[in-house]
Amino acid sequence: MKHTKINDLLGGKGLLHEVKAKGWVKTFRNNQFIALNDGSTINNIQCVVDLDKFPAELLKKVHTGAAISVRGTLVESQGAGQNVEIQVEHLKVYGEANPEEYPIQPKKHSLEFLRENAHLRIRTNMFGAIMRVRSVLSYAVHKYFQDNGFFYFNAPIITGSDAEGAGEMFRVTNLDLNNLPRTEEGKIDFKEDFFGKTTNLTVSGQLEAETYAMALGSVYTFGPTFRAENSNTSRHLAEFWMIEPEVAFNNLDDNMDLAEDFIKYVINYVLDKCADDLAFLDKRLQDEEKTKPQAERSEMTLLEKLRFVVDNNFKRVSYTEAVDILRNSKPNKNKKFKYIIDGWGADLQSEHERYLVEKHFKCPVILFDYPAEIKAFYMRMNEDGKTVRAMDILFPGIGEIVGGSQREERYDVLLEKIEKMGIDKEELWWYLDTRKFGTAPHSGFGLGFERLVLFATGMTNIRDVIPFPRTPQNAEF
Amino acid sequence: MKHTKINDLLGGKGLLHEVKAKGWVKTFRNNQFIALNDGSTINNIQCVVDLDKFPAELLKKVHTGAAISVRGTLVESQGAGQNVEIQVEHLKVYGEANPEEYPIQPKKHSLEFLRENAHLRIRTNMFGAIMRVRSVLSYAVHKYFQDNGFFYFNAPIITGSDAEGAGEMFRVTNLDLNNLPRTEEGKIDFKEDFFGKTTNLTVSGQLEAETYAMALGSVYTFGPTFRAENSNTSRHLAEFWMIEPEVAFNNLDDNMDLAEDFIKYVINYVLDKCADDLAFLDKRLQDEEKTKPQAERSEMTLLEKLRFVVDNNFKRVSYTEAVDILRNSKPNKNKKFKYIIDGWGADLQSEHERYLVEKHFKCPVILFDYPAEIKAFYMRMNEDGKTVRAMDILFPGIGEIVGGSQREERYDVLLEKIEKMGIDKEELWWYLDTRKFGTAPHSGFGLGFERLVLFATGMTNIRDVIPFPRTPQNAEF
């Protein structure tokens, strides 16, 4: 007979009938109660074994981590803590997990230990919960855009362009590094490389997405992007997934509306679909908070934070207003900031963003109209000639989660900017074409998916919300 | 006022009211009828302009490709070919498209010309249709798996492993190629590289997905994969998107059932959701077919082919049976095959696969139980000791669209195979762990997404179903 997912059995599917379940043993208590999990839910099903019915040899194999199949009647449970249980009549062990060797024993493991065992950490309750939330969140991303008339656009991962300047890039090559081909002048001959020129891993699909928005109207990317930056922090990855919507005819206000609506939708979606996993993660965070001094504890639990984001408007503040607030703030006057804000034009640091979000406004904040000098070439210049139509969304505990802008759609203005910033305009011929032929106002933003998962799960290190993190000195598995 | 998507206007939204539409001019006929498209649908909305109401200067700017905004009343159309039209009262031109320079004029362009203008080809009816179908198909992939209890798993793109051997890999590096660091022995010192070792772009996420299936039960990947192979064909890309489900406790029959059910679901989904785009692509293919000699034309139209796949069972045939059929086939006896099949054990070539699918069975075929010698190390050995539980799905016109297997879950058998094939077992320590701890039968497959899009759109060159194709000597845009 076919086995049934434990999530369905716990929902009462097959009650009072013979059912089969397959999964991994979480615990085996008193040689009688197997807590079985198959990953379909964080909850285990209790399988009750009558000691006398099974050979001792077989039961000895039922350790934490063993893969087994059980068959028996699904009945209402007598014990506390579960509604149903399986009265086991048949038991099969597929694979044991020697307790002397199996690293994932039912006890507390450090997050660092689990990172070193990233292939096995998914077998813990915590990582099961995180990765199910990640999966549901990613589906919510697609569902939101598809339900709202967007088309999914796959930006190229290998790119011949390095003009965007969003960060350091990884080189992609097929050349034999031990025997590099040379031109007559002795330079490396990249004509011999796979693509006939130098290529890199993309840092953003935005520029290509713009070409598609100028035909399909509303598009979004959701794919991996890369930064070869030596940032060994809890917020940075060398490889991460990014979501980049781009919408023709949207101005910056529309763009802010879209970003806010989108974030609220996906958070609401996981609140709705991942209640059990979020309840577990909420409790985990509360337990962790209890180990901290009172003053360092969060004011809100994970679930409260998520509901707060869904229920409240994001505060929209211009860069100029934000600088005024910061200049007059206590930590600035008392020189508690590492970087003192003394005038207009400075790039805001993480400490300033956190002050605005966590101390001053106490809610997600959208900053807009930044100085042109500190922003990318493609952002639309305002009438004032010194600010651009950029926006960043700042989240409590996370910092910048979204960066976006209305794009400069005027050919002459864009070209002048490109030349002024010393960017090779020949390389961007195709991008300039979009302004030459049928140009129109348009806007978009980028959202780092892992930062969203961090926020949704209440985790604090970004390495714990992606299956196999890539960071400096680490590409294991 | 807010503008409305043309797809909604054509559905009658705002009928008899003032509406606004924004998009790009397809044609401007008789200085009176603008066919306007915004990418939300392949269909244009007719915008009727009263010549006397607008300055000639303004109307002169309304060329093919120009971006405009129109405001006016949405009325039932008098003319043939459309139900509704906009009687324009206000007209604004955002961006012109000089007919002397704009490459995408309303005439037939060669596919090669369009590939060279991949940033603009999306503005044609054909590529709009293809990319909308691609988007809907990708959503169907997520929807199928999420509705069936699978979790989305993001395999790492940069990998330190090169053990899978699915193909040539691209090197990823951050080293300065002009000044490579050297060890004392004069070798390149990859310890100095970003990840402290050599890294490549992934060829498959399967091995990592298996570690997740052994905890979450059912997982799937859907992400980019890479091959550094110098294959300049209409079926190969250096960068393509792959879907790889992996399911704990599934045997090969379950795996075949899953693949067939999945493919039927996603094809059915686009048949349902992309009727207008598919009707256009169906007609395009019929027009193309008419230029061919009778004997080379397809027996079925695109829509007939898609419905055929949805409505018919895939034929399941063992490798051994297939070899018998091929050995006794006319082209084999008449030496019309380039590679003559004279015995058991040969790898099947594209010509053989096409014969089986297109001539012999005339339907999608699932071949299974291949010789162990020609398949990967991780496939489960059968009792006969010479075949493995592999399966390939072959499609008419496309060839192999799916490759999968039941995985070797027995630690000893797997280790022996790894050693026999000369694979570095130290590198696969984490993969072997999945067999050491709680191992269980499991199966999965890989489906090249672009081949699916090829099939669904009736296109014949894979470069035409991905926005910016990467092939040898080509990484433009």
Tab-separated table of N, CA and C in Angstrom, chain A residues 2 5 23-24 38-39 65 67 94-96 102 119 122-123 132 134-135 138-139 142-143 146 151-154 156-158 171-173 177-178 188 194-197 211-212 214-216 218 228-229 239 241 249 254 429-430 433 436-439 441 467-468 470-471 473-477, chain B residues 2 5 23-24 38-39 65 67 94-96 102 119 122-123 132 134-135 138-139 142-143 146 151-154 156-158 171-173 177-178 188 194-197 211-216 218 228-229 239 241 249 254 429-430 433 436-439 441 467-468 470-471 473-475 477:
chain	number	residue	atom	x	y	z
A	2	LYS	N	0.306	2.362	-0.498
A	2	LYS	CA	0.995	3.659	-0.559
A	2	LYS	C	1.094	4.248	0.843
A	5	LYS	N	1.536	11.064	3.772
A	5	LYS	CA	2.392	12.054	4.434
A	5	LYS	C	1.911	12.279	5.870
A	23	GLY	N	9.365	7.636	7.355
A	23	GLY	CA	10.083	8.836	7.776
A	23	GLY	C	11.284	8.482	8.614
A	24	TRP	N	11.713	9.470	9.407
A	24	TRP	CA	12.904	9.293	10.234
A	24	TRP	C	12.523	9.408	11.706
A	38	ASP	N	8.535	13.040	8.764
A	38	ASP	CA	8.901	12.842	7.349
A	38	ASP	C	9.164	14.158	6.634
A	39	GLY	N	9.260	15.252	7.383
A	39	GLY	CA	9.589	16.546	6.777
A	39	GLY	C	8.397	17.303	6.230
A	65	GLY	N	17.198	9.134	14.032
A	65	GLY	CA	17.818	9.297	12.721
A	65	GLY	C	17.601	8.139	11.773
A	67	ALA	N	15.787	5.582	9.268
A	67	ALA	CA	14.666	5.672	8.326
A	67	ALA	C	13.830	4.413	8.458
A	94	TYR	N	14.689	0.887	7.112
A	94	TYR	CA	15.437	1.047	5.857
A	94	TYR	C	16.914	1.307	6.113
A	95	GLY	N	17.151	2.231	7.038
A	95	GLY	CA	18.547	2.605	7.268
A	95	GLY	C	18.738	3.036	8.700
A	96	GLU	N	19.756	2.485	9.343
A	96	GLU	CA	20.034	2.837	10.729
A	96	GLU	C	20.836	4.137	10.809
A	102	TYR	N	26.272	9.156	14.528
A	102	TYR	CA	25.337	10.124	13.938
A	102	TYR	C	25.398	11.453	14.692
A	119	HIS	N	24.753	19.456	5.477
A	119	HIS	CA	24.035	18.388	4.781
A	119	HIS	C	23.113	17.628	5.732
A	122	ILE	N	19.533	20.038	8.185
A	122	ILE	CA	18.137	20.082	7.739
A	122	ILE	C	17.295	19.038	8.480
A	123	ARG	N	17.944	18.082	9.123
A	123	ARG	CA	17.206	17.066	9.884
A	123	ARG	C	16.811	17.538	11.283
A	132	ARG	N	11.279	25.150	5.292
A	132	ARG	CA	9.889	25.134	4.820
A	132	ARG	C	9.366	26.565	4.666
A	134	ARG	N	11.186	29.161	4.044
A	134	ARG	CA	11.867	29.687	2.857
A	134	ARG	C	11.147	29.266	1.578
A	135	SER	N	10.758	27.986	1.524
A	135	SER	CA	10.082	27.467	0.338
A	135	SER	C	8.730	28.148	0.121
A	138	SER	N	9.156	31.690	-1.017
A	138	SER	CA	9.538	31.820	-2.421
A	138	SER	C	8.330	31.602	-3.325
A	139	TYR	N	7.446	30.701	-2.914
A	139	TYR	CA	6.232	30.509	-3.706
A	139	TYR	C	5.340	31.745	-3.638
A	142	HIS	N	6.422	34.275	-6.224
A	142	HIS	CA	5.907	33.988	-7.574
A	142	HIS	C	4.409	34.258	-7.657
A	143	LYS	N	3.694	33.820	-6.640
A	143	LYS	CA	2.236	33.949	-6.671
A	143	LYS	C	1.820	35.419	-6.709
A	146	GLN	N	2.678	36.792	-10.285
A	146	GLN	CA	1.877	36.186	-11.352
A	146	GLN	C	0.405	36.602	-11.228
A	151	PHE	N	5.412	39.080	-15.492
A	151	PHE	CA	5.998	37.912	-16.133
A	151	PHE	C	7.379	37.655	-15.547
A	152	TYR	N	7.639	36.366	-15.291
A	152	TYR	CA	8.936	35.949	-14.728
A	152	TYR	C	9.978	36.036	-15.821
A	153	PHE	N	11.071	36.706	-15.510
A	153	PHE	CA	12.134	36.934	-16.489
A	153	PHE	C	13.431	36.366	-15.935
A	154	ASN	N	14.080	35.468	-16.687
A	154	ASN	CA	15.347	34.902	-16.241
A	154	ASN	C	16.498	35.717	-16.785
A	156	PRO	N	20.361	36.690	-17.403
A	156	PRO	CA	21.536	35.825	-17.561
A	156	PRO	C	22.401	35.842	-16.300
A	157	ILE	N	22.975	34.694	-15.973
A	157	ILE	CA	23.840	34.586	-14.783
A	157	ILE	C	25.276	34.935	-15.179
A	158	ILE	N	25.709	34.388	-16.312
A	158	ILE	CA	27.031	34.738	-16.826
A	158	ILE	C	26.859	35.990	-17.679
A	171	ARG	N	35.034	36.154	-11.673
A	171	ARG	CA	35.371	35.833	-13.048
A	171	ARG	C	34.904	34.416	-13.383
A	172	VAL	N	34.327	34.235	-14.575
A	172	VAL	CA	33.966	32.903	-15.072
A	172	VAL	C	34.855	32.611	-16.269
A	173	THR	N	35.548	31.498	-16.232
A	173	THR	CA	36.458	31.216	-17.341
A	173	THR	C	36.560	29.720	-17.607
A	177	LEU	N	44.202	27.648	-16.477
A	177	LEU	CA	44.950	28.665	-15.715
A	177	LEU	C	46.443	28.346	-15.661
A	178	ASN	N	46.774	27.055	-15.831
A	178	ASN	CA	48.180	26.672	-15.824
A	178	ASN	C	48.866	26.953	-17.149
A	188	ILE	N	46.884	38.176	-21.706
A	188	ILE	CA	46.016	36.993	-21.743
A	188	ILE	C	45.028	37.151	-22.900
A	194	PHE	N	35.875	30.686	-23.459
A	194	PHE	CA	34.642	30.058	-23.956
A	194	PHE	C	33.740	31.039	-24.699
A	195	PHE	N	33.576	32.216	-24.129
A	195	PHE	CA	32.657	33.183	-24.731
A	195	PHE	C	33.381	34.198	-25.615
A	196	GLY	N	34.688	33.991	-25.813
A	196	GLY	CA	35.437	34.892	-26.688
A	196	GLY	C	35.736	36.233	-26.057
A	197	LYS	N	35.496	36.349	-24.768
A	197	LYS	CA	35.815	37.586	-24.042
A	197	LYS	C	35.753	37.316	-22.545
A	211	THR	N	15.009	45.880	-20.209
A	211	THR	CA	14.713	45.694	-21.644
A	211	THR	C	13.406	44.915	-21.824
A	212	TYR	N	13.135	43.995	-20.876
A	212	TYR	CA	11.904	43.213	-20.978
A	212	TYR	C	10.684	44.000	-20.491
A	214	MET	N	10.221	47.024	-20.959
A	214	MET	CA	9.857	47.942	-22.032
A	214	MET	C	9.134	47.235	-23.176
A	215	ALA	N	8.687	46.004	-22.940
A	215	ALA	CA	7.894	45.277	-23.938
A	215	ALA	C	6.765	44.495	-23.271
A	216	LEU	N	7.083	43.832	-22.153
A	216	LEU	CA	6.057	43.039	-21.468
A	216	LEU	C	5.343	43.842	-20.380
A	218	SER	N	5.288	44.530	-17.102
A	218	SER	CA	5.669	44.224	-15.719
A	218	SER	C	6.404	42.892	-15.685
A	228	ALA	N	31.726	39.227	-5.046
A	228	ALA	CA	33.038	38.721	-4.632
A	228	ALA	C	33.649	39.660	-3.606
A	229	GLU	N	32.883	39.963	-2.564
A	229	GLU	CA	33.372	40.892	-1.558
A	229	GLU	C	33.737	40.165	-0.285
A	239	GLU	N	26.939	34.408	-2.562
A	239	GLU	CA	25.914	33.926	-3.502
A	239	GLU	C	24.574	34.040	-2.805
A	241	TRP	N	20.038	34.936	-3.395
A	241	TRP	CA	18.928	35.022	-4.355
A	241	TRP	C	18.279	36.393	-4.267
A	249	PHE	N	6.098	52.428	-16.852
A	249	PHE	CA	5.117	53.477	-16.537
A	249	PHE	C	4.934	53.704	-15.028
A	254	ASP	N	4.670	54.854	-7.199
A	254	ASP	CA	4.129	53.530	-7.558
A	254	ASP	C	5.073	52.423	-7.087
A	429	TRP	N	25.527	49.640	-25.062
A	429	TRP	CA	24.788	50.054	-26.275
A	429	TRP	C	23.341	49.589	-26.247
A	430	TRP	N	23.140	48.350	-25.770
A	430	TRP	CA	21.791	47.780	-25.767
A	430	TRP	C	20.917	48.433	-24.708
A	433	ASP	N	19.828	51.707	-26.014
A	433	ASP	CA	18.781	51.509	-27.032
A	433	ASP	C	17.367	51.614	-26.445
A	436	LYS	N	16.453	54.994	-26.541
A	436	LYS	CA	16.452	55.573	-27.882
A	436	LYS	C	15.125	55.264	-28.570
A	437	PHE	N	14.586	54.091	-28.279
A	437	PHE	CA	13.407	53.600	-28.991
A	437	PHE	C	12.251	53.359	-28.011
A	438	GLY	N	11.242	54.196	-28.080
A	438	GLY	CA	10.048	53.984	-27.269
A	438	GLY	C	10.306	54.051	-25.781
A	439	THR	N	11.133	55.003	-25.366
A	439	THR	CA	11.435	55.108	-23.929
A	439	THR	C	10.208	55.578	-23.166
A	441	PRO	N	8.804	56.300	-18.713
A	441	PRO	CA	9.142	56.209	-17.286
A	441	PRO	C	9.009	54.766	-16.821
A	467	PRO	N	20.412	26.964	2.124
A	467	PRO	CA	20.870	25.601	2.400
A	467	PRO	C	22.394	25.467	2.536
A	468	PHE	N	23.125	25.899	1.501
A	468	PHE	CA	24.577	25.736	1.539
A	468	PHE	C	25.239	27.087	1.282
A	470	ARG	N	27.586	30.310	0.740
A	470	ARG	CA	28.894	30.590	0.141
A	470	ARG	C	29.417	31.894	0.729
A	471	THR	N	30.543	31.803	1.421
A	471	THR	CA	31.137	32.978	2.051
A	471	THR	C	32.656	32.887	1.857
A	473	GLN	N	36.246	31.916	1.932
A	473	GLN	CA	36.910	30.690	2.425
A	473	GLN	C	35.947	29.526	2.648
A	474	ASN	N	34.733	29.606	2.138
A	474	ASN	CA	33.798	28.512	2.392
A	474	ASN	C	32.884	28.206	1.200
A	475	ALA	N	33.192	27.096	0.505
A	475	ALA	CA	32.301	26.587	-0.542
A	475	ALA	C	32.182	25.076	-0.382
A	476	GLU	N	31.988	24.655	0.876
A	476	GLU	CA	31.879	23.224	1.156
A	476	GLU	C	30.546	22.691	0.621
A	477	PHE	N	30.514	21.428	0.349
A	477	PHE	CA	29.349	20.677	-0.159
A	477	PHE	C	29.104	20.960	-1.639
B	2	LYS	N	-5.271	56.388	-13.025
B	2	LYS	CA	-4.453	55.194	-13.216
B	2	LYS	C	-4.749	54.570	-14.587
B	5	LYS	N	-4.430	47.801	-17.642
B	5	LYS	CA	-3.720	46.903	-18.560
B	5	LYS	C	-4.619	46.583	-19.756
B	23	GLY	N	1.316	52.081	-23.514
B	23	GLY	CA	1.985	50.973	-24.183
B	23	GLY	C	2.799	51.448	-25.356
B	24	TRP	N	3.070	50.526	-26.270
B	24	TRP	CA	3.894	50.834	-27.428
B	24	TRP	C	3.074	50.640	-28.695
B	38	ASP	N	0.732	46.598	-24.673
B	38	ASP	CA	1.518	46.863	-23.464
B	38	ASP	C	2.165	45.611	-22.889
B	39	GLY	N	2.131	44.526	-23.661
B	39	GLY	CA	2.803	43.304	-23.222
B	39	GLY	C	1.954	42.411	-22.333
B	65	GLY	N	6.632	51.434	-32.419
B	65	GLY	CA	7.659	51.372	-31.370
B	65	GLY	C	7.612	52.520	-30.393
B	67	ALA	N	6.439	54.896	-27.390
B	67	ALA	CA	5.709	54.685	-26.133
B	67	ALA	C	4.727	55.825	-25.952
B	94	TYR	N	5.545	59.444	-24.892
B	94	TYR	CA	6.672	59.408	-23.949
B	94	TYR	C	8.005	59.332	-24.686
B	95	GLY	N	8.035	58.418	-25.665
B	95	GLY	CA	9.309	58.214	-26.350
B	95	GLY	C	9.074	57.800	-27.784
B	96	GLU	N	9.754	58.458	-28.688
B	96	GLU	CA	9.602	58.129	-30.103
B	96	GLU	C	10.473	56.933	-30.478
B	102	TYR	N	14.977	52.519	-35.864
B	102	TYR	CA	14.414	51.465	-35.013
B	102	TYR	C	14.378	50.130	-35.763
B	119	HIS	N	17.786	42.306	-27.041
B	119	HIS	CA	17.198	43.291	-26.112
B	119	HIS	C	15.943	43.921	-26.699
B	122	ILE	N	12.083	41.034	-27.869
B	122	ILE	CA	10.926	40.819	-26.998
B	122	ILE	C	9.766	41.731	-27.400
B	123	ARG	N	10.054	42.748	-28.226
B	123	ARG	CA	8.983	43.651	-28.663
B	123	ARG	C	8.206	43.106	-29.860
B	132	ARG	N	5.942	34.993	-22.561
B	132	ARG	CA	4.790	34.854	-21.669
B	132	ARG	C	4.530	33.376	-21.371
B	134	ARG	N	6.758	31.008	-21.435
B	134	ARG	CA	7.854	30.605	-20.544
B	134	ARG	C	7.538	30.964	-19.091
B	135	SER	N	7.052	32.167	-18.892
B	135	SER	CA	6.738	32.636	-17.535
B	135	SER	C	5.626	31.798	-16.905
B	138	SER	N	6.835	28.357	-16.037
B	138	SER	CA	7.674	28.307	-14.839
B	138	SER	C	6.799	28.392	-13.581
B	139	TYR	N	5.739	29.155	-13.669
B	139	TYR	CA	4.827	29.225	-12.522
B	139	TYR	C	4.119	27.884	-12.314
B	142	HIS	N	6.298	25.568	-10.273
B	142	HIS	CA	6.226	25.819	-8.827
B	142	HIS	C	4.877	25.369	-8.258
B	143	LYS	N	3.820	25.684	-8.985
B	143	LYS	CA	2.481	25.380	-8.479
B	143	LYS	C	2.280	23.868	-8.326
B	146	GLN	N	4.432	22.703	-5.266
B	146	GLN	CA	3.951	23.224	-3.987
B	146	GLN	C	2.591	22.617	-3.634
B	151	PHE	N	8.977	20.870	-1.276
B	151	PHE	CA	9.594	22.119	-0.845
B	151	PHE	C	10.669	22.536	-1.842
B	152	TYR	N	10.658	23.847	-2.138
B	152	TYR	CA	11.632	24.402	-3.085
B	152	TYR	C	12.984	24.458	-2.403
B	153	PHE	N	13.984	23.947	-3.065
B	153	PHE	CA	15.329	23.872	-2.499
B	153	PHE	C	16.295	24.578	-3.440
B	154	ASN	N	17.037	25.561	-2.928
B	154	ASN	CA	18.001	26.275	-3.757
B	154	ASN	C	19.372	25.631	-3.632
B	156	PRO	N	23.313	25.153	-4.331
B	156	PRO	CA	24.356	26.161	-4.542
B	156	PRO	C	24.761	26.227	-6.023
B	157	ILE	N	25.046	27.430	-6.494
B	157	ILE	CA	25.460	27.620	-7.890
B	157	ILE	C	26.968	27.466	-8.001
B	158	ILE	N	27.679	28.087	-7.076
B	158	ILE	CA	29.129	27.907	-7.020
B	158	ILE	C	29.397	26.667	-6.186
B	171	ARG	N	35.112	27.372	-14.516
B	171	ARG	CA	35.836	27.771	-13.330
B	171	ARG	C	35.319	29.121	-12.838
B	172	VAL	N	35.146	29.249	-11.525
B	172	VAL	CA	34.813	30.542	-10.907
B	172	VAL	C	35.998	30.970	-10.067
B	173	THR	N	36.518	32.172	-10.287
B	173	THR	CA	37.700	32.591	-9.544
B	173	THR	C	37.697	34.086	-9.288
B	177	LEU	N	44.220	37.073	-12.815
B	177	LEU	CA	44.805	36.139	-13.785
B	177	LEU	C	46.145	36.647	-14.315
B	178	ASN	N	46.336	37.955	-14.233
B	178	ASN	CA	47.606	38.518	-14.700
B	178	ASN	C	48.720	38.351	-13.681
B	188	ILE	N	49.752	27.074	-8.938
B	188	ILE	CA	48.805	28.137	-8.602
B	188	ILE	C	48.288	27.885	-7.189
B	194	PHE	N	39.072	33.172	-3.568
B	194	PHE	CA	38.011	33.649	-2.682
B	194	PHE	C	37.540	32.583	-1.689
B	195	PHE	N	37.341	31.382	-2.209
B	195	PHE	CA	36.806	30.318	-1.351
B	195	PHE	C	37.895	29.425	-0.765
B	196	GLY	N	39.148	29.790	-1.007
B	196	GLY	CA	40.247	29.011	-0.445
B	196	GLY	C	40.494	27.702	-1.167
B	197	LYS	N	39.853	27.523	-2.324
B	197	LYS	CA	40.064	26.314	-3.127
B	197	LYS	C	39.496	26.551	-4.526
B	211	THR	N	20.363	15.424	-0.108
B	211	THR	CA	20.536	15.601	1.350
B	211	THR	C	19.279	16.219	1.953
B	212	TYR	N	18.604	17.071	1.168
B	212	TYR	CA	17.372	17.697	1.678
B	212	TYR	C	16.172	16.749	1.595
B	213	ALA	N	16.117	15.927	0.543
B	213	ALA	CA	15.021	14.953	0.434
B	213	ALA	C	15.048	13.991	1.613
B	214	MET	N	16.250	13.715	2.140
B	214	MET	CA	16.374	12.773	3.245
B	214	MET	C	15.984	13.403	4.584
B	215	ALA	N	15.344	14.583	4.514
B	215	ALA	CA	14.838	15.205	5.737
B	215	ALA	C	13.464	15.829	5.503
B	216	LEU	N	13.319	16.518	4.352
B	216	LEU	CA	12.034	17.165	4.060
B	216	LEU	C	11.105	16.261	3.254
B	218	SER	N	10.063	15.492	0.153
B	218	SER	CA	9.935	15.808	-1.273
B	218	SER	C	10.445	17.222	-1.508
B	228	ALA	N	30.213	23.777	-19.777
B	228	ALA	CA	31.247	24.442	-20.584
B	228	ALA	C	31.613	23.573	-21.778
B	229	GLU	N	30.579	23.160	-22.515
B	229	GLU	CA	30.830	22.277	-23.655
B	229	GLU	C	30.674	23.019	-24.969
B	239	GLU	N	24.332	27.929	-20.470
B	239	GLU	CA	23.619	28.292	-19.230
B	239	GLU	C	22.141	28.000	-19.451
B	241	TRP	N	18.213	26.544	-17.419
B	241	TRP	CA	17.499	26.349	-16.150
B	241	TRP	C	17.022	24.905	-16.057
B	249	PHE	N	11.718	7.746	-0.504
B	249	PHE	CA	10.835	6.567	-0.521
B	249	PHE	C	10.189	6.295	-1.886
B	254	ASP	N	7.509	4.975	-9.203
B	254	ASP	CA	6.965	6.216	-8.661
B	254	ASP	C	7.562	7.421	-9.389
B	429	TRP	N	32.248	13.116	0.917
B	429	TRP	CA	32.011	12.641	2.296
B	429	TRP	C	30.590	12.928	2.754
B	430	TRP	N	30.101	14.115	2.399
B	430	TRP	CA	28.769	14.525	2.864
B	430	TRP	C	27.681	13.735	2.143
B	433	ASP	N	27.499	10.379	3.662
B	433	ASP	CA	26.821	10.465	4.977
B	433	ASP	C	25.322	10.179	4.872
B	436	LYS	N	24.907	6.705	5.211
B	436	LYS	CA	25.419	6.165	6.458
B	436	LYS	C	24.358	6.325	7.554
B	437	PHE	N	23.617	7.424	7.474
B	437	PHE	CA	22.677	7.780	8.538
B	437	PHE	C	21.255	7.854	7.994
B	438	GLY	N	20.439	6.886	8.370
B	438	GLY	CA	19.024	6.932	7.994
B	438	GLY	C	18.793	6.874	6.498
B	439	THR	N	19.553	6.028	5.817
B	439	THR	CA	19.373	5.925	4.362
B	439	THR	C	18.030	5.285	4.035
B	441	PRO	N	15.349	4.291	0.269
B	441	PRO	CA	15.186	4.384	-1.184
B	441	PRO	C	14.733	5.797	-1.546
B	467	PRO	N	15.756	34.392	-22.585
B	467	PRO	CA	15.924	35.801	-22.964
B	467	PRO	C	17.284	36.130	-23.585
B	468	PHE	N	18.369	35.798	-22.881
B	468	PHE	CA	19.699	36.140	-23.378
B	468	PHE	C	20.573	34.893	-23.383
B	470	ARG	N	23.356	32.003	-23.702
B	470	ARG	CA	24.810	31.899	-23.574
B	470	ARG	C	25.267	30.664	-24.319
B	471	THR	N	26.086	30.866	-25.337
B	471	THR	CA	26.589	29.766	-26.162
B	471	THR	C	28.056	30.068	-26.488
B	473	GLN	N	31.285	31.466	-27.687
B	473	GLN	CA	31.583	32.748	-28.342
B	473	GLN	C	30.460	33.780	-28.235
B	474	ASN	N	29.512	33.551	-27.345
B	474	ASN	CA	28.412	34.512	-27.252
B	474	ASN	C	27.910	34.723	-25.825
B	475	ALA	N	28.280	35.885	-25.255
B	475	ALA	CA	27.709	36.293	-23.957
B	475	ALA	C	27.360	37.770	-24.044
B	477	PHE	N	25.121	41.177	-24.120
B	477	PHE	CA	24.101	41.791	-23.240
B	477	PHE	C	24.402	41.507	-21.762
